[in-house]
Tab-separated table of C-alpha atoms in Angstrom:
chain	number	residue	atom	x	y	z
A	1	MET	CA	130.125	121.712	95.082
A	2	ALA	CA	131.892	123.052	98.291
A	3	SER	CA	129.131	121.546	100.429
A	4	PRO	CA	126.472	119.073	100.491
A	5	PRO	CA	123.592	119.891	97.848
A	6	ALA	CA	120.103	120.322	99.109
A	7	PRO	CA	118.179	117.127	99.357
A	8	PRO	CA	116.516	116.136	96.354
A	9	ARG	CA	113.127	116.405	97.810
A	10	LEU	CA	113.582	119.753	98.815
A	11	TRP	CA	114.922	121.026	95.360
A	12	LYS	CA	111.432	121.448	94.581
A	13	ARG	CA	111.037	124.345	96.530
A	14	ALA	CA	114.502	125.604	96.743
A	15	ALA	CA	114.961	125.829	92.877
A	16	GLY	CA	111.836	124.489	91.041
A	17	ARG	CA	109.887	127.307	92.935
A	18	GLY	CA	112.516	130.083	92.723
A	19	ALA	CA	114.144	131.485	89.707
A	20	LEU	CA	116.818	128.640	88.632
A	21	ALA	CA	116.911	128.449	85.018
A	22	LEU	CA	117.141	125.371	83.076
A	23	ALA	CA	115.691	126.660	80.049
A	24	GLY	CA	116.402	124.769	76.442
A	25	ALA	CA	114.488	123.751	73.577
A	26	ALA	CA	113.316	120.460	73.086
A	27	SER	CA	115.704	118.006	71.197
A	28	LEU	CA	116.517	114.549	70.571
A	29	VAL	CA	120.054	113.123	70.438
A	30	LEU	CA	120.182	109.788	68.453
A	31	GLY	CA	122.414	106.893	69.297
A	32	LEU	CA	125.400	108.589	70.415
A	33	LEU	CA	126.970	105.891	72.672
A	34	THR	CA	127.721	102.230	72.242
A	35	PRO	CA	129.804	101.037	75.434
A	36	ALA	CA	132.776	98.640	75.215
A	37	ALA	CA	131.878	94.991	74.856
A	38	ALA	CA	131.358	93.146	77.975
A	39	ASP	CA	134.539	91.112	77.750
A	40	THR	CA	136.716	94.375	77.861
A	41	PHE	CA	134.230	95.948	80.592
A	42	VAL	CA	136.351	96.545	83.825
A	43	SER	CA	134.212	97.526	87.030
A	44	ASP	CA	135.217	100.042	89.621
A	45	ALA	CA	132.830	98.442	92.001
A	46	VAL	CA	133.192	95.993	94.737
A	47	THR	CA	130.554	93.315	94.584
A	48	SER	CA	129.743	90.014	96.553
A	49	ASP	CA	130.759	86.803	94.928
A	50	ASN	CA	127.165	86.370	93.641
A	51	LEU	CA	126.965	89.547	91.619
A	52	THR	CA	128.948	90.833	88.596
A	53	HIS	CA	128.899	94.239	87.280
A	54	VAL	CA	128.659	93.694	83.585
A	55	ALA	CA	128.239	97.107	81.838
A	56	ASN	CA	127.946	100.832	82.397
A	57	VAL	CA	126.598	103.564	80.020
A	58	PRO	CA	127.932	106.903	81.164
A	59	LYS	CA	125.867	109.885	80.911
A	60	THR	CA	126.102	112.196	78.069
A	61	GLU	CA	126.521	115.933	77.855
A	62	THR	CA	122.727	116.167	77.025
A	63	MET	CA	121.890	114.466	80.159
A	64	SER	CA	124.577	115.796	82.445
A	65	ASP	CA	122.035	116.713	85.236
A	66	PHE	CA	121.169	114.087	87.796
A	67	ASN	CA	119.950	110.744	86.877
A	68	SER	CA	116.706	109.569	88.708
A	69	ASP	CA	114.057	106.805	88.168
A	70	LEU	CA	113.786	103.875	85.623
A	71	ALA	CA	110.902	101.999	83.719
A	72	PHE	CA	111.059	99.249	81.334
A	73	THR	CA	109.141	98.164	77.990
A	74	GLY	CA	110.103	95.096	75.868
A	75	ASP	CA	113.993	95.403	75.049
A	76	TYR	CA	114.220	98.923	76.526
A	77	ALA	CA	114.936	100.969	79.844
A	78	ILE	CA	113.814	104.429	80.136
A	79	GLY	CA	115.792	106.761	82.440
A	80	GLY	CA	114.816	109.721	84.026
A	81	ASN	CA	116.955	112.608	84.504
A	82	TYR	CA	116.499	116.263	85.613
A	83	ASN	CA	117.086	117.165	81.993
A	84	GLY	CA	114.527	115.056	80.475
A	85	PHE	CA	114.824	111.231	79.874
A	86	VAL	CA	116.836	108.446	78.081
A	87	ILE	CA	115.542	105.356	76.027
A	88	TYR	CA	118.399	102.594	76.300
A	89	ASP	CA	118.322	99.441	73.908
A	90	ILE	CA	118.831	96.450	76.605
A	91	SER	CA	118.378	93.939	73.775
A	92	GLU	CA	121.923	92.936	74.633
A	93	PRO	CA	121.973	93.777	78.274
A	94	GLU	CA	125.758	93.366	78.820
A	95	GLU	CA	126.076	95.759	75.609
A	96	PRO	CA	123.330	98.345	76.375
A	97	ARG	CA	123.498	101.458	74.244
A	98	ILE	CA	121.368	104.815	73.976
A	99	VAL	CA	119.014	105.149	71.263
A	100	SER	CA	117.565	108.698	71.968
A	101	GLU	CA	117.509	111.380	74.726
A	102	VAL	CA	114.514	114.017	75.174
A	103	LEU	CA	115.832	117.197	76.507
A	104	CYS	CA	112.861	118.341	78.547
A	105	PRO	CA	113.532	119.905	81.959
A	106	GLY	CA	111.256	120.124	84.804
A	107	GLY	CA	112.360	118.354	88.297
A	108	GLN	CA	113.640	115.136	88.671
A	109	GLY	CA	111.893	113.322	85.914
A	110	ASP	CA	110.003	110.491	87.298
A	111	LEU	CA	108.294	108.293	84.685
A	112	SER	CA	105.858	105.570	83.945
A	113	VAL	CA	105.483	103.731	80.608
A	114	SER	CA	102.371	102.131	79.315
A	115	GLY	CA	102.953	100.693	75.781
A	116	ASP	CA	103.747	103.386	73.459
A	117	LEU	CA	103.357	106.311	76.137
A	118	VAL	CA	105.552	107.744	78.719
A	119	TYR	CA	104.136	109.846	81.547
A	120	PHE	CA	106.756	112.509	82.634
A	121	SER	CA	106.461	114.291	85.953
A	122	VAL	CA	107.232	118.147	85.962
A	123	GLU	CA	107.749	119.545	89.542
A	124	TYR	CA	109.751	122.870	88.661
A	125	PRO	CA	107.358	125.398	87.444
A	126	ARG	CA	107.696	126.119	83.655
A	127	ALA	CA	106.339	129.053	81.891
A	128	GLY	CA	104.540	126.725	79.261
A	129	THR	CA	103.689	123.175	78.893
A	130	GLU	CA	106.266	122.693	75.870
A	131	CYS	CA	109.642	121.282	76.427
A	132	GLY	CA	111.350	124.521	75.729
A	133	ALA	CA	109.547	126.457	78.079
A	134	PRO	CA	111.831	128.383	80.410
A	135	SER	CA	111.386	128.137	84.304
A	136	THR	CA	109.217	130.436	86.297
A	137	SER	CA	108.128	131.331	89.731
A	138	ALA	CA	105.922	129.307	91.745
A	139	ALA	CA	103.797	132.557	92.124
A	140	ASP	CA	103.147	132.733	88.472
A	141	PRO	CA	99.595	131.477	88.386
A	142	ASP	CA	100.212	130.523	84.588
A	143	GLY	CA	102.980	128.418	85.481
A	144	PHE	CA	102.943	124.595	84.348
A	145	GLU	CA	103.555	121.762	86.706
A	146	GLY	CA	102.075	118.293	86.289
A	147	ILE	CA	102.517	115.431	83.654
A	148	ARG	CA	103.732	115.672	80.205
A	149	ILE	CA	102.732	112.739	78.006
A	150	PHE	CA	104.896	111.389	75.071
A	151	ASP	CA	104.541	108.808	72.299
A	152	ILE	CA	107.583	106.406	72.089
A	153	SER	CA	106.433	104.307	69.330
A	154	ASP	CA	109.422	105.452	67.522
A	155	LYS	CA	112.227	104.772	70.117
A	156	ALA	CA	114.574	107.008	68.082
A	157	ASN	CA	112.084	109.797	67.779
A	158	PRO	CA	109.725	110.366	70.854
A	159	GLN	CA	106.999	112.704	70.462
A	160	TYR	CA	105.499	115.147	72.829
A	161	VAL	CA	101.565	114.705	73.040
A	162	ALA	CA	99.957	116.433	75.847
A	163	ALA	CA	100.377	118.022	79.083
A	164	VAL	CA	98.100	117.834	82.457
A	165	ARG	CA	98.336	120.220	84.898
A	166	THR	CA	98.135	119.248	88.474
A	167	ASP	CA	98.041	120.922	91.934
A	168	CYS	CA	101.803	121.302	93.375
A	169	GLY	CA	102.838	119.744	90.224
A	170	SER	CA	104.165	115.874	90.187
A	171	HIS	CA	107.089	114.767	92.336
A	172	THR	CA	106.324	111.313	91.297
A	173	ASN	CA	103.583	109.303	89.366
A	174	THR	CA	102.265	105.783	89.424
A	175	LEU	CA	100.434	103.979	86.387
A	176	VAL	CA	97.258	102.208	87.343
A	177	PRO	CA	95.502	99.910	84.594
A	178	GLY	CA	91.984	100.374	84.165
A	179	LYS	CA	89.352	97.865	84.368
A	180	ASP	CA	87.137	98.582	81.427
A	181	GLY	CA	90.071	98.014	78.871
A	182	GLU	CA	89.733	101.727	77.557
A	183	HIS	CA	91.309	103.527	80.110
A	184	GLU	CA	94.148	103.817	82.528
A	185	TYR	CA	94.837	106.174	85.338
A	186	VAL	CA	97.893	107.904	86.818
A	187	TYR	CA	98.314	108.870	90.367
A	188	VAL	CA	100.110	111.870	90.857
A	189	SER	CA	102.219	112.639	94.184
A	190	SER	CA	103.212	115.954	95.062
A	191	TYR	CA	103.727	117.981	98.275
A	192	SER	CA	105.308	121.285	100.174
A	193	PRO	CA	102.325	123.643	99.365
A	194	SER	CA	102.329	127.638	100.457
A	195	ALA	CA	99.963	130.051	100.737
A	196	ASN	CA	102.357	132.044	98.172
A	197	PHE	CA	101.727	129.613	95.498
A	198	PRO	CA	98.457	129.930	93.672
A	199	ASN	CA	98.620	126.506	92.002
A	200	CYS	CA	100.012	124.771	95.407
A	201	GLN	CA	97.816	125.883	98.200
A	202	PRO	CA	97.481	124.384	101.421
A	203	PRO	CA	96.357	122.053	102.897
A	204	HIS	CA	97.629	119.668	100.374
A	205	ASP	CA	96.419	116.625	101.879
A	206	LYS	CA	95.467	114.846	98.484
A	207	ILE	CA	96.650	113.334	95.393
A	208	SER	CA	95.504	113.769	91.708
A	209	VAL	CA	94.100	111.088	89.579
A	210	ILE	CA	94.484	111.336	85.797
A	211	GLU	CA	92.366	109.649	83.630
A	212	VAL	CA	93.663	108.563	80.073
A	213	PRO	CA	91.376	107.124	77.261
A	214	LEU	CA	93.622	104.823	75.594
A	215	ASP	CA	92.320	105.697	72.147
A	216	ASP	CA	93.128	109.546	72.833
A	217	PRO	CA	95.518	109.899	75.191
A	218	ALA	CA	95.887	113.676	74.380
A	219	SER	CA	92.524	114.239	75.983
A	220	ALA	CA	93.999	112.980	79.291
A	221	GLU	CA	92.526	114.864	82.266
A	222	VAL	CA	92.357	115.097	86.308
A	223	VAL	CA	89.255	113.391	87.253
A	224	ASP	CA	89.647	113.558	90.933
A	225	THR	CA	91.785	114.722	93.747
A	226	PRO	CA	90.868	112.679	96.547
A	227	VAL	CA	91.965	113.745	99.985
A	228	LEU	CA	93.692	111.224	101.896
A	229	PHE	CA	94.265	112.858	105.341
A	230	PRO	CA	90.733	114.558	106.147
A	231	ASP	CA	91.818	115.039	109.828
A	232	GLY	CA	95.263	116.526	108.316
A	233	GLY	CA	97.508	113.437	109.031
A	234	ASN	CA	100.791	113.898	110.656
A	235	ILE	CA	102.167	117.313	111.102
A	236	ARG	CA	104.722	116.562	108.747
A	237	THR	CA	102.420	115.342	106.039
A	238	SER	CA	101.464	117.806	103.076
A	239	GLY	CA	100.900	115.458	100.242
A	240	CYS	CA	102.552	112.274	99.330
A	241	HIS	CA	105.971	111.216	98.043
A	242	ASP	CA	105.047	108.288	96.296
A	243	ILE	CA	102.591	105.320	95.859
A	244	THR	CA	102.839	101.772	94.702
A	245	VAL	CA	99.887	99.829	93.248
A	246	TYR	CA	99.234	96.262	93.153
A	247	PRO	CA	96.468	96.110	90.862
A	248	LYS	CA	95.894	92.213	90.849
A	249	HIS	CA	95.054	92.676	94.588
A	250	ASP	CA	93.114	96.081	94.253
A	251	ILE	CA	95.666	97.592	97.037
A	252	ALA	CA	97.953	100.561	97.118
A	253	ALA	CA	100.721	101.611	99.439
A	254	GLY	CA	101.432	105.435	99.900
A	255	ALA	CA	104.499	106.739	101.523
A	256	CYS	CA	103.218	110.077	102.429
A	257	MET	CA	105.994	112.134	104.266
A	258	GLY	CA	104.816	111.557	107.953
A	259	ASP	CA	102.601	108.624	107.253
A	260	GLY	CA	102.349	105.239	105.814
A	261	ILE	CA	98.962	104.446	104.238
A	262	LEU	CA	97.127	101.545	102.574
A	263	MET	CA	94.627	101.995	99.918
A	264	ASP	CA	91.586	99.998	98.125
A	265	ILE	CA	91.904	100.667	94.594
A	266	SER	CA	89.231	98.347	93.460
A	267	ASP	CA	87.819	101.447	91.824
A	268	PRO	CA	91.129	103.032	90.275
A	269	ALA	CA	89.699	106.384	89.909
A	270	ALA	CA	88.678	106.764	93.448
A	271	PRO	CA	91.179	105.258	95.678
A	272	VAL	CA	90.122	104.939	99.684
A	273	VAL	CA	92.655	104.875	102.436
A	274	THR	CA	92.043	101.654	104.420
A	275	ASP	CA	94.882	102.007	107.100
A	276	VAL	CA	97.436	104.584	108.319
A	277	VAL	CA	100.649	103.907	110.348
A	278	ARG	CA	103.344	106.179	111.678
A	279	ASP	CA	106.779	105.336	113.333
A	280	GLU	CA	108.735	107.525	115.283
A	281	ASN	CA	111.987	106.288	113.623
A	282	PHE	CA	110.804	107.523	110.336
A	283	ALA	CA	111.815	111.066	109.257
A	284	PHE	CA	110.360	111.015	105.507
A	285	TRP	CA	107.955	107.973	104.300
A	286	HIS	CA	109.529	107.624	100.678
A	287	SER	CA	108.310	104.638	98.727
A	288	ALA	CA	106.643	100.888	99.235
A	289	THR	CA	106.829	97.557	97.770
A	290	PHE	CA	104.615	94.756	98.250
A	291	THR	CA	105.407	91.163	98.413
A	292	ASN	CA	104.060	88.865	95.695
A	293	ASP	CA	101.508	87.391	97.823
A	294	GLY	CA	100.486	90.960	98.711
A	295	ARG	CA	100.611	90.271	102.408
A	296	THR	CA	103.613	92.176	103.499
A	297	VAL	CA	104.712	95.785	102.514
A	298	LEU	CA	108.130	97.144	102.714
A	299	PHE	CA	108.474	100.980	103.179
A	300	THR	CA	111.528	103.134	103.091
A	301	ASP	CA	112.696	106.132	105.175
A	302	GLU	CA	114.546	108.943	103.229
A	303	LEU	CA	116.084	110.390	106.211
A	304	GLY	CA	118.097	113.266	105.148
A	305	GLY	CA	116.369	113.663	101.995
A	306	GLY	CA	119.071	111.679	100.124
A	307	GLY	CA	121.754	114.067	100.435
A	308	GLY	CA	123.034	112.976	103.961
A	309	ALA	CA	125.412	110.482	104.839
A	310	VAL	CA	123.184	108.390	107.297
A	311	CYS	CA	124.572	104.846	106.839
A	312	THR	CA	126.861	105.365	109.508
A	313	GLU	CA	127.393	103.684	112.798
A	314	GLU	CA	126.263	106.798	114.910
A	315	ILE	CA	122.961	107.157	112.972
A	316	GLY	CA	122.335	103.395	113.911
A	317	PRO	CA	120.235	100.588	112.137
A	318	GLN	CA	116.520	101.921	112.641
A	319	ARG	CA	116.841	105.375	110.994
A	320	GLY	CA	116.941	105.745	107.228
A	321	ALA	CA	115.854	102.386	107.008
A	322	ASN	CA	113.396	100.039	105.727
A	323	ALA	CA	110.204	99.093	107.810
A	324	ILE	CA	108.381	95.804	107.140
A	325	TYR	CA	104.685	95.591	107.824
A	326	THR	CA	102.474	92.608	107.413
A	327	ILE	CA	98.896	93.161	106.435
A	328	ASP	CA	96.402	91.468	108.768
A	329	GLY	CA	92.662	91.277	108.762
A	330	PRO	CA	90.041	91.028	106.040
A	331	GLY	CA	90.459	92.916	102.786
A	332	SER	CA	87.597	95.203	103.944
A	333	ASP	CA	89.492	96.126	107.188
A	334	PRO	CA	92.983	95.584	106.735
A	335	GLU	CA	95.576	96.446	109.432
A	336	LEU	CA	99.535	97.115	108.838
A	337	GLU	CA	101.506	95.377	111.535
A	338	PHE	CA	105.104	96.434	112.067
A	339	GLU	CA	107.701	93.567	112.112
A	340	GLY	CA	110.845	94.854	111.666
A	341	TYR	CA	113.605	97.079	110.363
A	342	TYR	CA	116.521	96.555	107.694
A	343	LYS	CA	119.395	99.020	107.359
A	344	LEU	CA	122.414	98.621	105.082
A	345	PRO	CA	124.765	96.494	107.322
A	346	ARG	CA	127.901	97.890	105.418
A	347	HIS	CA	128.787	101.333	107.049
A	348	GLN	CA	129.477	104.390	104.537
A	349	GLY	CA	131.707	107.165	104.950
A	350	THR	CA	130.868	110.498	105.942
A	351	THR	CA	131.231	111.900	102.537
A	352	GLU	CA	128.867	109.329	100.931
A	353	ASN	CA	125.086	110.257	100.750
A	354	CYS	CA	123.393	106.994	101.681
A	355	VAL	CA	119.875	105.949	102.770
A	356	ALA	CA	117.127	103.537	101.820
A	357	HIS	CA	115.787	104.149	98.414
A	358	ASN	CA	114.062	102.587	95.285
A	359	GLY	CA	114.161	99.118	94.717
A	360	SER	CA	111.964	96.086	93.512
A	361	LEU	CA	111.250	92.250	94.151
A	362	ILE	CA	113.304	89.704	92.463
A	363	PRO	CA	110.718	87.562	90.849
A	364	VAL	CA	110.984	84.106	92.844
A	365	PRO	CA	107.184	83.053	93.243
A	366	GLY	CA	106.887	82.054	96.809
A	367	ARG	CA	109.980	83.583	98.054
A	368	ASP	CA	110.684	87.426	99.245
A	369	TYR	CA	113.889	88.741	97.687
A	370	PHE	CA	114.518	92.408	97.174
A	371	VAL	CA	117.091	94.339	95.150
A	372	GLN	CA	117.507	98.092	96.380
A	373	ALA	CA	119.401	101.204	95.853
A	374	TRP	CA	121.045	102.995	98.550
A	375	TYR	CA	122.521	106.231	96.787
A	376	GLN	CA	126.398	105.933	97.413
A	377	GLY	CA	125.789	102.882	99.753
A	378	GLY	CA	125.290	101.215	96.136
A	379	VAL	CA	123.058	98.259	95.690
A	380	SER	CA	122.113	95.766	98.133
A	381	VAL	CA	120.171	92.333	97.818
A	382	LEU	CA	118.315	91.087	100.788
A	383	ASP	CA	116.197	88.403	101.883
A	384	PHE	CA	113.101	89.056	103.717
A	385	ASN	CA	111.034	85.790	103.837
A	386	ASN	CA	111.244	86.421	107.638
A	387	PRO	CA	110.399	89.888	107.977
A	388	LYS	CA	111.728	90.111	111.682
A	389	ARG	CA	115.019	88.725	110.528
A	390	VAL	CA	115.889	90.365	107.313
A	391	ARG	CA	119.420	89.912	106.093
A	392	GLU	CA	121.879	91.114	103.063
A	393	ILE	CA	122.717	88.346	100.701
A	394	GLY	CA	124.559	90.476	97.985
A	395	TYR	CA	125.952	93.822	97.314
A	396	PHE	CA	127.199	96.107	94.577
A	397	ASP	CA	129.605	99.225	96.089
A	398	ARG	CA	131.662	101.846	94.715
A	399	ALA	CA	134.077	103.695	96.511
A	400	PRO	CA	133.207	107.369	97.377
A	401	ILE	CA	132.933	109.904	94.687
A	402	ASP	CA	134.969	112.248	96.956
A	403	GLU	CA	137.107	111.361	99.742
A	404	ASP	CA	137.004	114.715	101.379
A	405	ARG	CA	133.700	116.046	100.807
A	406	LEU	CA	130.035	115.024	100.485
A	407	VAL	CA	129.113	115.069	96.908
A	408	LEU	CA	125.530	113.922	95.761
A	409	GLY	CA	125.558	110.568	93.853
A	410	GLY	CA	125.278	106.799	93.685
A	411	SER	CA	122.379	104.542	92.862
A	412	TRP	CA	119.157	106.238	92.647
A	413	SER	CA	116.805	102.921	91.827
A	414	ALA	CA	117.899	99.338	91.360
A	415	TYR	CA	115.185	97.077	89.414
A	416	TYR	CA	115.293	93.510	88.454
A	417	TYR	CA	113.993	93.175	84.864
A	418	ASN	CA	114.305	90.118	82.801
A	419	GLY	CA	117.317	88.178	84.323
A	420	TYR	CA	119.529	91.579	85.163
A	421	VAL	CA	119.510	94.505	87.798
A	422	TYR	CA	119.511	97.837	86.307
A	423	SER	CA	120.806	100.795	88.506
A	424	SER	CA	120.360	104.419	87.569
A	425	ASP	CA	123.475	105.961	89.092
A	426	ILE	CA	123.067	109.615	89.680
A	427	THR	CA	126.227	110.588	88.359
A	428	ARG	CA	127.640	107.514	86.812
A	429	GLY	CA	125.053	106.639	84.392
A	430	LEU	CA	123.358	103.284	83.978
A	431	ASP	CA	124.568	100.036	85.140
A	432	VAL	CA	123.858	96.574	84.580
A	433	ILE	CA	124.573	93.833	87.324
A	434	LYS	CA	124.040	89.994	86.586
A	435	LEU	CA	122.877	87.966	89.730
A	436	GLU	CA	124.615	84.572	89.761
A	437	ASP	CA	123.206	82.901	92.669
A	438	ASN	CA	121.037	79.757	92.663
A	439	ARG	CA	118.252	81.071	94.633
A	440	PHE	CA	117.290	83.451	91.682
A	441	ARG	CA	117.274	80.878	88.992
A	442	VAL	CA	113.749	80.632	88.850
A	443	ALA	CA	113.479	84.445	88.642
A	444	GLU	CA	115.024	83.950	85.008
A	445	GLN	CA	111.876	82.151	83.920
A	446	VAL	CA	109.773	85.315	84.465
A	447	HIS	CA	109.543	87.350	81.563
A	448	MET	CA	108.293	90.854	81.480
A	449	ASP	CA	107.058	92.759	78.568
A	450	GLU	CA	106.787	95.761	80.783
A	451	PHE	CA	107.762	96.968	84.047
A	452	ASN	CA	106.769	100.092	86.144
A	453	PRO	CA	108.145	99.464	89.583
A	454	GLN	CA	105.562	101.181	91.215
A	455	SER	CA	102.968	99.424	89.594
A	456	GLN	CA	103.686	95.788	90.640
A	457	PRO	CA	102.777	92.782	88.509
A	458	GLU	CA	101.977	89.282	89.969
A	459	TYR	CA	104.839	86.924	89.095
A	460	ARG	CA	104.529	83.387	87.949
A	461	PRO	CA	107.285	81.229	86.734
A	462	GLY	CA	107.487	81.244	82.944
A	463	ARG	CA	105.210	84.101	82.440
A	464	GLY	CA	105.327	87.794	82.573
A	465	HIS	CA	102.620	90.342	83.225
A	466	GLY	CA	101.899	91.817	79.950
A	467	ARG	CA	100.572	95.526	80.089
């Protein structure tokens, strides 16, 4: 590419709603790659003394497009890609291997996992619901965008189950467990409507709520489209980018372009906005994470849409950063109170796209540690026990992909799971990082059977959160 690519969040309209063709039949590629053993692995990254880069699984030709987000179930990591998704066996974290790949284009491939089901976002209009359907124009009223559902009970042979259409498609999705044990819900975030798009009409000030009967996931359907911004919200808000839920506390935080919001999800089928905040330094409210006690929330600002080189001295420490808010007031009337910013302290070059992106808590009960992706800024480990004075305590950072021009790449998401950090690198594949720091020893006692970073569990020593 001779010039920086369009930011990922803009490709929805630039490519997905245009005529860019990513046709191809659904297919599976089984167990193609087993990386070298850990004792022969040589890292190309610079790390702090308390991190070790232990493995990398390069992308295959099937998944040659950009890697995106991650979810985890048992001994498996599932990685999204603009071409579909990959299932990795991480039972030996320092020797991960690809089990299968599902070729199913439709956008950045955001995903959630629930038992044997994968919920997969589609935001580029397709001519049909099946994986092999070619792209189509957003002006096509019969075009499909929304959620595809897959059965991954056989990890080597995932099966397509069903599709659910949602307005403006699905840029991201968030799994929300039901309270009756018979249903679960998927919150679908999307944005950028147009009067020219019959399935994405303005004002798009809402999300879609999909209800999934656990005994019949093929009958999943949209049960509500709650309006989150009845007054229209910020002038830059036309939907939400991402929502993180904390079911144990019946709360959710929404990153909604020009607004950050807090929601009551005590009825998961009908979320209710309880507070809204704005920040003149935030260009694009992108994602959110709660602390384990549910009293603090960290929002990220994706200044430049992920395609810009904004981790520079010129941009400064308050833009393209994290903003930390405490939650004050009673549960019925909470208020988000700003505490401070955190920006990657290691300045990156002008050819490195870098901005605050996806991360998760390191599960140390009673303490607040966070691991976070910064695209070509790499992976940062931070201490935000004092939300007014956040500091970096570890890092993983590669050299620029290209010293002479801005090329999109780097860590899209970095998450802690059962003793290791897994980083989905846009161009270089899956990285596995070992934390070697006494502050995180207790985290190794927290075992998770399943982990969707946007559906936060409550951590307790020696226990996971189950499903």
